[in-house]
XYZ file of C-alpha atoms in Angstrom:
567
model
C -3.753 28.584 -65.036
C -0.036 28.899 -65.125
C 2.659 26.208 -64.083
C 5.474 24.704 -64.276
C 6.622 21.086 -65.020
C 5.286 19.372 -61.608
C 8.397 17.189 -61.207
C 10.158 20.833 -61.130
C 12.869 19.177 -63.586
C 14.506 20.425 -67.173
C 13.477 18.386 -70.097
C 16.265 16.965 -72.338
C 15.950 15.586 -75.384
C 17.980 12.185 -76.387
C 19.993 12.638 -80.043
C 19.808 10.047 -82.514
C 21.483 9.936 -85.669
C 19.231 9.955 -88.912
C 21.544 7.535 -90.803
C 21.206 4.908 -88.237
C 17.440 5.185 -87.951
C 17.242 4.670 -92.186
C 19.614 1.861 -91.581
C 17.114 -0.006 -88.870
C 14.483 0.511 -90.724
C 15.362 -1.366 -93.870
C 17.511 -3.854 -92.095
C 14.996 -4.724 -89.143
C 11.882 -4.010 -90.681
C 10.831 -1.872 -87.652
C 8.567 1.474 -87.516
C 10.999 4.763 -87.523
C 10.028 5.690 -84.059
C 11.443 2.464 -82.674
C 14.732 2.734 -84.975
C 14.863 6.248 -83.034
C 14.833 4.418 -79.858
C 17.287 1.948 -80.896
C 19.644 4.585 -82.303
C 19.589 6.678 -78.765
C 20.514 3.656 -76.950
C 23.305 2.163 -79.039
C 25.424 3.879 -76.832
C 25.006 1.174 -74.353
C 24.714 -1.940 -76.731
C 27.422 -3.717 -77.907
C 25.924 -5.839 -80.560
C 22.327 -4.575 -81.637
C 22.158 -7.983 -83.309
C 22.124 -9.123 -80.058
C 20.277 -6.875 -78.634
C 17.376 -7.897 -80.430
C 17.913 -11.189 -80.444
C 20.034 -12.389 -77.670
C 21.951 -15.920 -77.787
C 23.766 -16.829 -74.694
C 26.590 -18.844 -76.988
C 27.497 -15.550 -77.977
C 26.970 -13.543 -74.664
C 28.627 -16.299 -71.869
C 31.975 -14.854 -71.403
C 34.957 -17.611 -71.065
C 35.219 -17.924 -67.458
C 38.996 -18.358 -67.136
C 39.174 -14.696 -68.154
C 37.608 -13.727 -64.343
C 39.436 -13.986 -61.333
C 39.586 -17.188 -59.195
C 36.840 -18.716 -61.182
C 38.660 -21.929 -62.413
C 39.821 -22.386 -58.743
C 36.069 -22.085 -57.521
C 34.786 -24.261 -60.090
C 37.090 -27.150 -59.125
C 36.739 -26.822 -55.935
C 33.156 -27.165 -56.180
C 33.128 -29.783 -58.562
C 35.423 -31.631 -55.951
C 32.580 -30.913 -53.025
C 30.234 -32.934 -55.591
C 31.935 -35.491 -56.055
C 33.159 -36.216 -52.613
C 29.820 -35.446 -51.264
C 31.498 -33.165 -48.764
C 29.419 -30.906 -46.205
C 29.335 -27.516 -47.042
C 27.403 -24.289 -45.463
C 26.767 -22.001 -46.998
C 25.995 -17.930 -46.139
C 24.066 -15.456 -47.999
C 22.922 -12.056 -47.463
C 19.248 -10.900 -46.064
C 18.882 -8.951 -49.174
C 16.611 -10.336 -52.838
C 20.287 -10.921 -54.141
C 20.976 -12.896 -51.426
C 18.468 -14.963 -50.634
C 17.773 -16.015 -54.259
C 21.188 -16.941 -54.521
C 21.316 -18.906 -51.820
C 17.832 -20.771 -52.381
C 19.823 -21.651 -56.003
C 23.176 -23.006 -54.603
C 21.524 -24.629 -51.939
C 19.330 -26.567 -54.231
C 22.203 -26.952 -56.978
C 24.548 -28.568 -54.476
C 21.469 -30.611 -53.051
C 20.675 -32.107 -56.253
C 24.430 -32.451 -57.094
C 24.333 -35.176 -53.519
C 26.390 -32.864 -51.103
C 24.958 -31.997 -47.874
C 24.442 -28.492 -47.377
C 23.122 -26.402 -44.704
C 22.718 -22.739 -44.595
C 23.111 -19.448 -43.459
C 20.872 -16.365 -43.409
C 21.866 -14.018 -41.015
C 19.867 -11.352 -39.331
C 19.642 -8.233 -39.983
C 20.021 -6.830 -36.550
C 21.402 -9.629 -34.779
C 24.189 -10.437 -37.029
C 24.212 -7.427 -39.343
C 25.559 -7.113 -42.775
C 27.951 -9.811 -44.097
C 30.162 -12.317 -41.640
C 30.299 -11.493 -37.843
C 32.904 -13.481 -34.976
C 29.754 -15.149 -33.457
C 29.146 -17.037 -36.740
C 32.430 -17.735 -36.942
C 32.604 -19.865 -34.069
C 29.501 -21.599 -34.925
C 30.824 -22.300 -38.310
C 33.762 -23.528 -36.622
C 32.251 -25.929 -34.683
C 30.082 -27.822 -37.450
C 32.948 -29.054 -39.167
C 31.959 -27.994 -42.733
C 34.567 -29.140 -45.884
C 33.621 -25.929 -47.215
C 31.740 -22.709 -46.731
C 30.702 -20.863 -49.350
C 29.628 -17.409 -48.905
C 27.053 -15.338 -51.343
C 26.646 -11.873 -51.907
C 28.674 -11.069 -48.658
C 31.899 -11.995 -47.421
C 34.358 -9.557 -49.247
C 35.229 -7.438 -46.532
C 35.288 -9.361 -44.037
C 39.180 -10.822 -43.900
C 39.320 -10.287 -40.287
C 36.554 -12.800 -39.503
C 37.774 -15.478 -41.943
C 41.193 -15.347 -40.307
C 39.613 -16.320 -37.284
C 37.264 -19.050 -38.787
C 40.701 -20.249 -39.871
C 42.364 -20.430 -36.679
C 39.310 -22.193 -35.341
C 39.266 -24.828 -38.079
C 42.310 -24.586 -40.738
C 41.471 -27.614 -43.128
C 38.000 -25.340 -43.845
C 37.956 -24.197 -47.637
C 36.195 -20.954 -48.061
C 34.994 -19.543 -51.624
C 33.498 -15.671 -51.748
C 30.852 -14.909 -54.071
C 30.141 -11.576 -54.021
C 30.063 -8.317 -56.402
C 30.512 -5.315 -53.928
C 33.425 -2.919 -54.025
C 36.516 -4.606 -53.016
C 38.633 -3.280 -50.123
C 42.158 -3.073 -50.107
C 42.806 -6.086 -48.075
C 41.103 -8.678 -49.779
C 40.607 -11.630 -47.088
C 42.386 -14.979 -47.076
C 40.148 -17.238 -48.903
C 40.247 -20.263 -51.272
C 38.847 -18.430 -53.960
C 37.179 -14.889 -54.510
C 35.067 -14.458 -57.720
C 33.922 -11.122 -57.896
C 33.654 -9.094 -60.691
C 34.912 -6.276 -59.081
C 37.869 -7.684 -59.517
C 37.864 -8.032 -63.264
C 38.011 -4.372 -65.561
C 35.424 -2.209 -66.816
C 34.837 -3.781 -69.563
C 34.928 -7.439 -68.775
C 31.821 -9.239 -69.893
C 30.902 -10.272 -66.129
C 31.596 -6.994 -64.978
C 28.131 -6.084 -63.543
C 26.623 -9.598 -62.704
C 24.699 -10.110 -59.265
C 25.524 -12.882 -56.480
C 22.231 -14.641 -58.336
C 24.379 -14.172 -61.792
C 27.291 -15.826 -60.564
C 25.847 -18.615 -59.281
C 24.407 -19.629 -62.566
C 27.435 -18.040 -64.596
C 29.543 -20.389 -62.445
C 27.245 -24.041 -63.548
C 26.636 -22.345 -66.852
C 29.892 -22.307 -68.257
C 31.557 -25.488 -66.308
C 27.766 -27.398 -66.663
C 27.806 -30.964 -64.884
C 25.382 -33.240 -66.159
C 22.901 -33.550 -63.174
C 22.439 -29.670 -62.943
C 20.160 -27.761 -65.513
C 21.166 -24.174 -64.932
C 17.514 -22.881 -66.980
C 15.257 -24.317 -63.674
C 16.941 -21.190 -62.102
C 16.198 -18.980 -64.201
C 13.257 -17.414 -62.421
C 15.846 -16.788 -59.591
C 18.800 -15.246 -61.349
C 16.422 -12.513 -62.953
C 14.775 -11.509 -59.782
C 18.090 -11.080 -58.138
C 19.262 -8.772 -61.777
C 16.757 -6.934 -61.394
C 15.855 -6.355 -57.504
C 19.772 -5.650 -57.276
C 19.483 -2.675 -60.188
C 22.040 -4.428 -62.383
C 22.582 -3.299 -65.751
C 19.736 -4.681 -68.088
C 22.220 -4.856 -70.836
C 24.205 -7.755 -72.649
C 24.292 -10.741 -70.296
C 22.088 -9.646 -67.724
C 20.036 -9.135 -70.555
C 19.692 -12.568 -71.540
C 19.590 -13.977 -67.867
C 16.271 -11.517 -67.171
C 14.451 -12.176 -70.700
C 15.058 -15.862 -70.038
C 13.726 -15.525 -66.276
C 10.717 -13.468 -67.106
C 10.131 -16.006 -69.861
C 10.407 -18.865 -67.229
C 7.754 -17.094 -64.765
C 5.249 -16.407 -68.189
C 5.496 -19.874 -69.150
C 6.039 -22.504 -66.431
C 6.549 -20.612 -62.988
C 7.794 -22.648 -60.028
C 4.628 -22.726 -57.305
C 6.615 -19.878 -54.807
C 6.794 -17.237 -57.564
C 3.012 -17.696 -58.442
C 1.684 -17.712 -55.079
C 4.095 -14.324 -54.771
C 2.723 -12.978 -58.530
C -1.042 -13.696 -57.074
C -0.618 -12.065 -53.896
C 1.274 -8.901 -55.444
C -1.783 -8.968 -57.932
C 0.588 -9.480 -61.427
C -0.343 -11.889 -63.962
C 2.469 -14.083 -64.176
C 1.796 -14.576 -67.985
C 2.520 -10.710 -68.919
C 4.942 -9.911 -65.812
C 7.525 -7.593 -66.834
C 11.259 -6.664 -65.473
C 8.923 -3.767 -63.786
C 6.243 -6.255 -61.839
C 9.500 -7.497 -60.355
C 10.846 -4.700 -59.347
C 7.651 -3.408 -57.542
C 5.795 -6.231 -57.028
C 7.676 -9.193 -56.480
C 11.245 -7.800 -55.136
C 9.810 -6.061 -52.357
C 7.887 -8.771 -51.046
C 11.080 -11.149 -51.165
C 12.978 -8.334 -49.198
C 10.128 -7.714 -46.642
C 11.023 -10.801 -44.342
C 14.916 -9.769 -44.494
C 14.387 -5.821 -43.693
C 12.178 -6.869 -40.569
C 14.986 -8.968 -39.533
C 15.125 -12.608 -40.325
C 15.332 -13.623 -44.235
C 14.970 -17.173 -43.321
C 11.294 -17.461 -44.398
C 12.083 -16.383 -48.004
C 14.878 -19.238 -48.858
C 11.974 -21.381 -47.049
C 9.716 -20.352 -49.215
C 11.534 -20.780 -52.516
C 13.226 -24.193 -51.407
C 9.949 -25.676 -50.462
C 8.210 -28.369 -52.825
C 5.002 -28.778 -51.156
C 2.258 -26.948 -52.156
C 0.146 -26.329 -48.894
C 3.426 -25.164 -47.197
C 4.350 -22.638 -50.182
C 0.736 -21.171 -49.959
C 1.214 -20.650 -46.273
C 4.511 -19.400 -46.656
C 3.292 -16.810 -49.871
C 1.078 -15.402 -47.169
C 2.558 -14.667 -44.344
C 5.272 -13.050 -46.156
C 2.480 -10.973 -47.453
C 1.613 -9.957 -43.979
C 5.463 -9.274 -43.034
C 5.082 -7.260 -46.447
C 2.115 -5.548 -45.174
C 3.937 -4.721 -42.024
C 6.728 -3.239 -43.865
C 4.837 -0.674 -45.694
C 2.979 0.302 -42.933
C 6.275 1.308 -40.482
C 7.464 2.575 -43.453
C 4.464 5.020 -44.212
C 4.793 5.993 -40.024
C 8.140 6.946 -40.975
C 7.713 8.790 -44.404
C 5.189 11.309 -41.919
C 7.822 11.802 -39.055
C 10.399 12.611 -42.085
C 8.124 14.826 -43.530
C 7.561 16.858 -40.320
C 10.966 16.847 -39.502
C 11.570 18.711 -43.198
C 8.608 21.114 -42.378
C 10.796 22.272 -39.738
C 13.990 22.604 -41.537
C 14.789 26.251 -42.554
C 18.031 25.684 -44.483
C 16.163 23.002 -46.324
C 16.688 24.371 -49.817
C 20.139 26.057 -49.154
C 21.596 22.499 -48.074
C 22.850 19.793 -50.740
C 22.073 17.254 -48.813
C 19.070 15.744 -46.716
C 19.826 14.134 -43.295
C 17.039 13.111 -41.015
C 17.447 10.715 -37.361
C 14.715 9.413 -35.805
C 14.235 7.163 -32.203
C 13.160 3.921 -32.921
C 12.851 4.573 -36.799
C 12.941 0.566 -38.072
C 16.893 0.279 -38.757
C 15.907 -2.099 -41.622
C 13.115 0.182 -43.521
C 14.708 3.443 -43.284
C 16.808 2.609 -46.792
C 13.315 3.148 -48.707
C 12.405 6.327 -46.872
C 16.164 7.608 -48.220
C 15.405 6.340 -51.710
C 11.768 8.735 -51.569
C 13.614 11.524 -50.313
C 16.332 11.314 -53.105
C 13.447 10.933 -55.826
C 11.449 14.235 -53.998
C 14.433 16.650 -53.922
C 17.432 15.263 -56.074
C 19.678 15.617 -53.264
C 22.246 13.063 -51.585
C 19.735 11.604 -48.513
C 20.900 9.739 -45.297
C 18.078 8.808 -43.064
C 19.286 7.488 -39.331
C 17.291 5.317 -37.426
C 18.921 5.011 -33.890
C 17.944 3.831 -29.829
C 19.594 4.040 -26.840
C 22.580 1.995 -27.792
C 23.041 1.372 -31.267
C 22.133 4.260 -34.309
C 22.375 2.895 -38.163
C 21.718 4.771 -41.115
C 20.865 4.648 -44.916
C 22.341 6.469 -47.894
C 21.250 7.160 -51.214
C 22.389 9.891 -53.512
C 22.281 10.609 -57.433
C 23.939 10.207 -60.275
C 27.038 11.976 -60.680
C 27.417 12.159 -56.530
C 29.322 9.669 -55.080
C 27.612 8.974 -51.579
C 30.372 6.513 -50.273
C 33.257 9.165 -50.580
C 31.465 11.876 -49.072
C 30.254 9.175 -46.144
C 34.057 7.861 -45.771
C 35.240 11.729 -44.877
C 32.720 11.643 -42.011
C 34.301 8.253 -40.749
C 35.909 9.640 -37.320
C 32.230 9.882 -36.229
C 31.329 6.087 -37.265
C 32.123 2.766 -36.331
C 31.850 0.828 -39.512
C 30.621 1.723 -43.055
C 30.419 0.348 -46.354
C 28.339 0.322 -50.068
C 29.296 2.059 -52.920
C 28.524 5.268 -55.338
C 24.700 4.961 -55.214
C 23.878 3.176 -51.747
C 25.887 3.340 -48.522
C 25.095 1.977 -44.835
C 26.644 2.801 -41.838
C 26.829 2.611 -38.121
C 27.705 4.808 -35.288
C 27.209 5.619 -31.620
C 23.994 8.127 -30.736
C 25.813 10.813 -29.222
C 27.622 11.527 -32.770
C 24.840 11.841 -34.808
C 24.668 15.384 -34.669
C 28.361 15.939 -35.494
C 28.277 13.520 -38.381
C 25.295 15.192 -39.307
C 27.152 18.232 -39.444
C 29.989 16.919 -41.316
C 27.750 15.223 -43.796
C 26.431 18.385 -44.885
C 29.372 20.247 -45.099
C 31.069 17.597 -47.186
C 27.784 18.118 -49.236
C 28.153 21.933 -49.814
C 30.935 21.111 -52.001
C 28.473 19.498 -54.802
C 27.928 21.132 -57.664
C 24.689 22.025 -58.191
C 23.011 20.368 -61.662
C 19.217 21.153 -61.980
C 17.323 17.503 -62.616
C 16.666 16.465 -65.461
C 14.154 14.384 -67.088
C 15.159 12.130 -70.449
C 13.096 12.482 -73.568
C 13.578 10.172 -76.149
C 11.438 11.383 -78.644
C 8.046 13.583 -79.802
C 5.272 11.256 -80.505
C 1.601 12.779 -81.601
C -1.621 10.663 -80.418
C -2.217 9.039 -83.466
C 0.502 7.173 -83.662
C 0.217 5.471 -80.274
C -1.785 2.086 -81.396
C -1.706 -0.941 -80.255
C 0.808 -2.457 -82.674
C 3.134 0.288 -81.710
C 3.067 -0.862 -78.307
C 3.657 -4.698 -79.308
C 6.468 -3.474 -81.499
C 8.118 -1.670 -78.212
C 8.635 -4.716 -76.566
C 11.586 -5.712 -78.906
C 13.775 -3.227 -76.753
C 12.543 -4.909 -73.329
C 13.311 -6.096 -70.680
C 13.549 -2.592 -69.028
C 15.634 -1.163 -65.985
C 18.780 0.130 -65.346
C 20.708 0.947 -68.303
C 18.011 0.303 -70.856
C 14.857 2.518 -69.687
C 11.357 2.306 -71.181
C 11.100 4.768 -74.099
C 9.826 8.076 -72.731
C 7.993 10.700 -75.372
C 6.639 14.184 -75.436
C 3.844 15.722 -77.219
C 1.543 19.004 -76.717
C -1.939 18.601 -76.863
C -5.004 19.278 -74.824
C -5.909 18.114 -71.294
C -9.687 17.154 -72.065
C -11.071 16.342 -68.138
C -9.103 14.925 -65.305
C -9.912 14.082 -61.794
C -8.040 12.643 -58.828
C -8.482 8.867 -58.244
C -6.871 6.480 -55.632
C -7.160 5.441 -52.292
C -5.767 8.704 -51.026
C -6.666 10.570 -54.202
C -2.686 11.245 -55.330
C -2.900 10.036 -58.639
C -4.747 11.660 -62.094
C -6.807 10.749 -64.120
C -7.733 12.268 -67.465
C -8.114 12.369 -71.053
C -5.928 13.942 -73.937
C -6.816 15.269 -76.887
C -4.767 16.192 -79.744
C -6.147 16.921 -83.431
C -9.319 14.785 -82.521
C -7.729 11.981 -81.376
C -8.452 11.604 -77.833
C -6.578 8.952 -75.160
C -6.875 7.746 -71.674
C -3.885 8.951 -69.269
C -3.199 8.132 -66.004
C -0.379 10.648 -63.871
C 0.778 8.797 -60.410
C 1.104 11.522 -57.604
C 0.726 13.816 -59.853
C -3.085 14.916 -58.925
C -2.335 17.527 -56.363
C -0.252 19.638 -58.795
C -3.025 20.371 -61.608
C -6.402 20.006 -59.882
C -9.166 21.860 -61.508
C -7.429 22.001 -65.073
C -9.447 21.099 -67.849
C -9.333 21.927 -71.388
C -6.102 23.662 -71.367
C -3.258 23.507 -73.515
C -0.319 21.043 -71.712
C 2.807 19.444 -72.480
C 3.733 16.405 -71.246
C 6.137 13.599 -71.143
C 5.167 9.857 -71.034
C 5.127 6.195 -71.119
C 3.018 4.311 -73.277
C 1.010 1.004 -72.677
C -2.384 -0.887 -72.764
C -5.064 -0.772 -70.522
C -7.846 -3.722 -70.391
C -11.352 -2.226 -68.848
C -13.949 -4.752 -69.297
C -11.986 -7.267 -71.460
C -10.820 -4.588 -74.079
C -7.576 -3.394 -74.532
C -6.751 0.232 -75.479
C -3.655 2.298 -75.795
C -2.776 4.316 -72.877
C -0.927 7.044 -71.978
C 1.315 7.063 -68.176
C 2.105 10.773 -67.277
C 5.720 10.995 -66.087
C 5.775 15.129 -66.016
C 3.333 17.773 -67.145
C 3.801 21.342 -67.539
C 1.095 24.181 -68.823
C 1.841 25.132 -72.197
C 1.604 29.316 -72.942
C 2.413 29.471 -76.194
């Protein structure tokens, strides 16, 4: 049987340079095939010293060097010591709400009074809205802080400030900055700062500990957050490298060793084992579960949830954010099928550069997934609209090289408010223009250039060499995620059996043999694509790892593409 590689994308190999991989090996006493690794991505680390080994004294970078930040940490320090009342408003998102649940507790412990702010999704929308305002205005707070929100919204702290003047407000935030920034005591956000500042690409979470962490009072212990700052890294696709880096092998560390109750009761729930959770378990295990609550609607249950210190409640609270999280995949599936109809339907499909699908009554807060699946299923630009009678919203995602917000910002004269950045965009916009902005969208998307997919090879490694120890040694170069992605290798060898497993029978299952050495391999939605092959000559690409089956661990094999090989 003929085919081609399932994912339909070119292979590339990753170059590394020979001298480099000699030099690792005597200096770090590591196997060549991880000096390889090293070598490819030593593009994207500064100190590999560090890398390997990292030391927040040498990573923490002086915080007078980023805008506003002296000015924020006085006046918070002054808020302590006055014991003023301050409120404070995050975002619905993980980012968000972790951040908050940290600054909330920080200021707590610190003997200020502090109440808070998580706004809904539908009924406020994204960042500060007039309505809060007014309510802000009216509770007489010293000082409102906001987190992971806040930057765009001058026009609505120029009215908080004609309601109450004497009000101090400090933004927290790291989304793109618009021109007019708003009139406010302080912004930190590293937007702000250049390229290559060391704070460049921290999270709301980030900040909040960057901002105790460098000016540390003696009542605060920035490490009990830990847990929080990673989750918010990594469920807000920052950067694994340098300082966010440290702050997410320190955080998983925290949740292996000595987890707070909330995380746990989240870790047993998402079945990961909190003492081997990875950067990964967060990402689709424990992220998605945090954001459940705030892409229904109403985040409030999650800052519950990791501000609560009993341990009945947090069980309580673990679980029915597990049904909310339940809920969410389920509207989501109902909408994955309507999207996939709609395409059926679509006879310019694979002319068009761009994927735009509108639904009635599509969940407004969900639809940002479906637009992430579609970008991962046809390497397109996606926008998926989810709209009633009144009010339509949509989600963007795109890929790399394709900057989603520009192309969104030339269809403005159809919306009523947009924002995001290169990767992820939201919008709103009446119903009756969704078919012109549809239009537009997709004409702004014929001018892409075309670049086939690609998938990223680091290096060729045969069967024997995947052991155990191999695998232990890998785990020098985690945590992995954006910016630093788990070694992926490619080999040729023989597809022994394989069969579909799963609940809906997506995924493969199979063995590979190469030169007599024969290993396990597992192929996630990849079972459709090769049924009935057995014994034939393959290539693949891959991810290694171990597998326990009946308390024994063996080296496995994770199928990331497979192709039939001719030759």
């Amino acid at each position: 049987m003929n085919f081609s590689s399932v994912s339909g994308k070119n292979w590339l190999f990753k170059k590394f340079n020979i001298n480099e991989v000699n030099n690792f090996v005597e200096n770090y006493s590591i196997s060549e095939i991880t000096a390889k690794l090293l070598s490819i991505r030593k593009s994207n680390i500064d100190n590999i010293d560090l890398f390997l080994n990292p030391k927040i004294k040498n990573l923490l970078p002086n915080p007078l060097l980023l805008k506003d930040m002296k000015i924020a940490t006085e006046r918070t320090y002054h808020s302590i010591k006055k014991n003023e009342i301050i409120g404070i408003f995050g975002d619905y998102d993980v980012d968000g709400v972790t951040s908050t649940a940290m600054l909330v507790d920080i200021l707590r412990t610190a003997g200020c009074q502090v109440d808070y702010i998580s706004p809904h999704r539908f009924n406020d929308g994204y960042g500060l809205n007039m309505n809060r305002m007014n309510e802000i205005a009216q509770k007489n707070y010293d000082a409102l802080i906001t987190l992971d929100c806040g930057i765009s919204n001058h026009k609505e702290i120029d009215h908080l400030k004609s309601q109450h003047p004497n009000i101090i407000v400090l933004i927290i935030d790291h989304h793109k900055c618009p021109e007019t920034l708003p009139n406010a005591s302080a912004i930190v956000n590293p937007q702000l700062a250049n390229d290559k500042h060391p704070a460049r690409y921290l999270c709301s979470a980030a900040l909040v500990d960057y901002l105790f962490r460098t000016t540390p009072i003696s009542s605060i212990n920035p490490d009990k957050y830990a847990d929080l700052t990673s989750i918010g890294v990594i469920a807000d696709v920052m950067p694994l490298t340098n300082l966010n880096r440290w702050y997410v092998k320190k955080g998983l560390h925290a949740i292996q060793t000595s987890p707070r109750t909330a995380i746990l009761e989240l870790c047993i729930n998402a079945k990961v084992d909190h003492q081997n959770i990875t950067s990964r378990d967060i990402g689709f295990g424990i992220g998605p579960r945090l954001n459940a609550p705030g892409r229904l609607g109403d985040p409030r249950p999650v800052v519950e949830l990791l501000l609560s210190t009993d341990n009945e409640s947090i069980k309580n609270q673990a679980q029915h954010i597990e049904t909310l999280n339940l809920k969410r995949r389920s509207i989501g599936e109902k909408i994955q099928q309507d999207i996939n109809h709609q395409l059926s339907n679509e006879p310019n499909l694979n002319d068009q550069n761009g994927i735009i699908c509108s639904g009635q009554f599509w969940h407004m807060g969900i639809i940002g997934i479906n637009a992430s699946r579609l970008v991962n299923q046809y390497h397109k630009p996606a926008i998926v609209i989810g709209f009633d009678s009144d009010t339509a919203r949509g989600s963007a995602r795109s890929i790399p090289g394709v900057n989603i917000y520009n192309i969104i910002s030339k269809c403005a004269n159809t919306l009523t408010h947009f924002g995001g950045h290169s990767q992820a965009a939201g919008f709103s916009l009446d119903p009756k223009n969704i078919i012109a902005f549809k239009n537009e969208f997709i004409q702004h998307c014929q001018a892409i250039d075309k670049v086939a997919p690609k998938k990223i090879i680091d290096s060729t490694l045969n069967l024997t060499n995947i052991t155990l120890e191999l695998i232990d040694e890998l785990k020098i170069l985690e945590p992995h995620g954006e910016g630093n992605p788990p070694p992926t290798f490619f080999t040729t060898a023989n597809l022994v059996d394989a069969k579909k497993v799963g609940k809906t029978k997506a995924h493969l299952k199979c063995r590979i043999e190469q030169n007599g050495t024969i290993i396990d391999g597992i192929g996630f939605n990849l079972a459709t694509a090769i049924t009935n092959i057995n014994s034939q000559k393959i290539q693949m690409i891959f991810h290694i790892s171990k597998n326990e089956f009946r308390g024994k661990l063996t080296p496995q094999v994770e199928i990331i593409d497979i192709k039939q090989y001719d030759h």
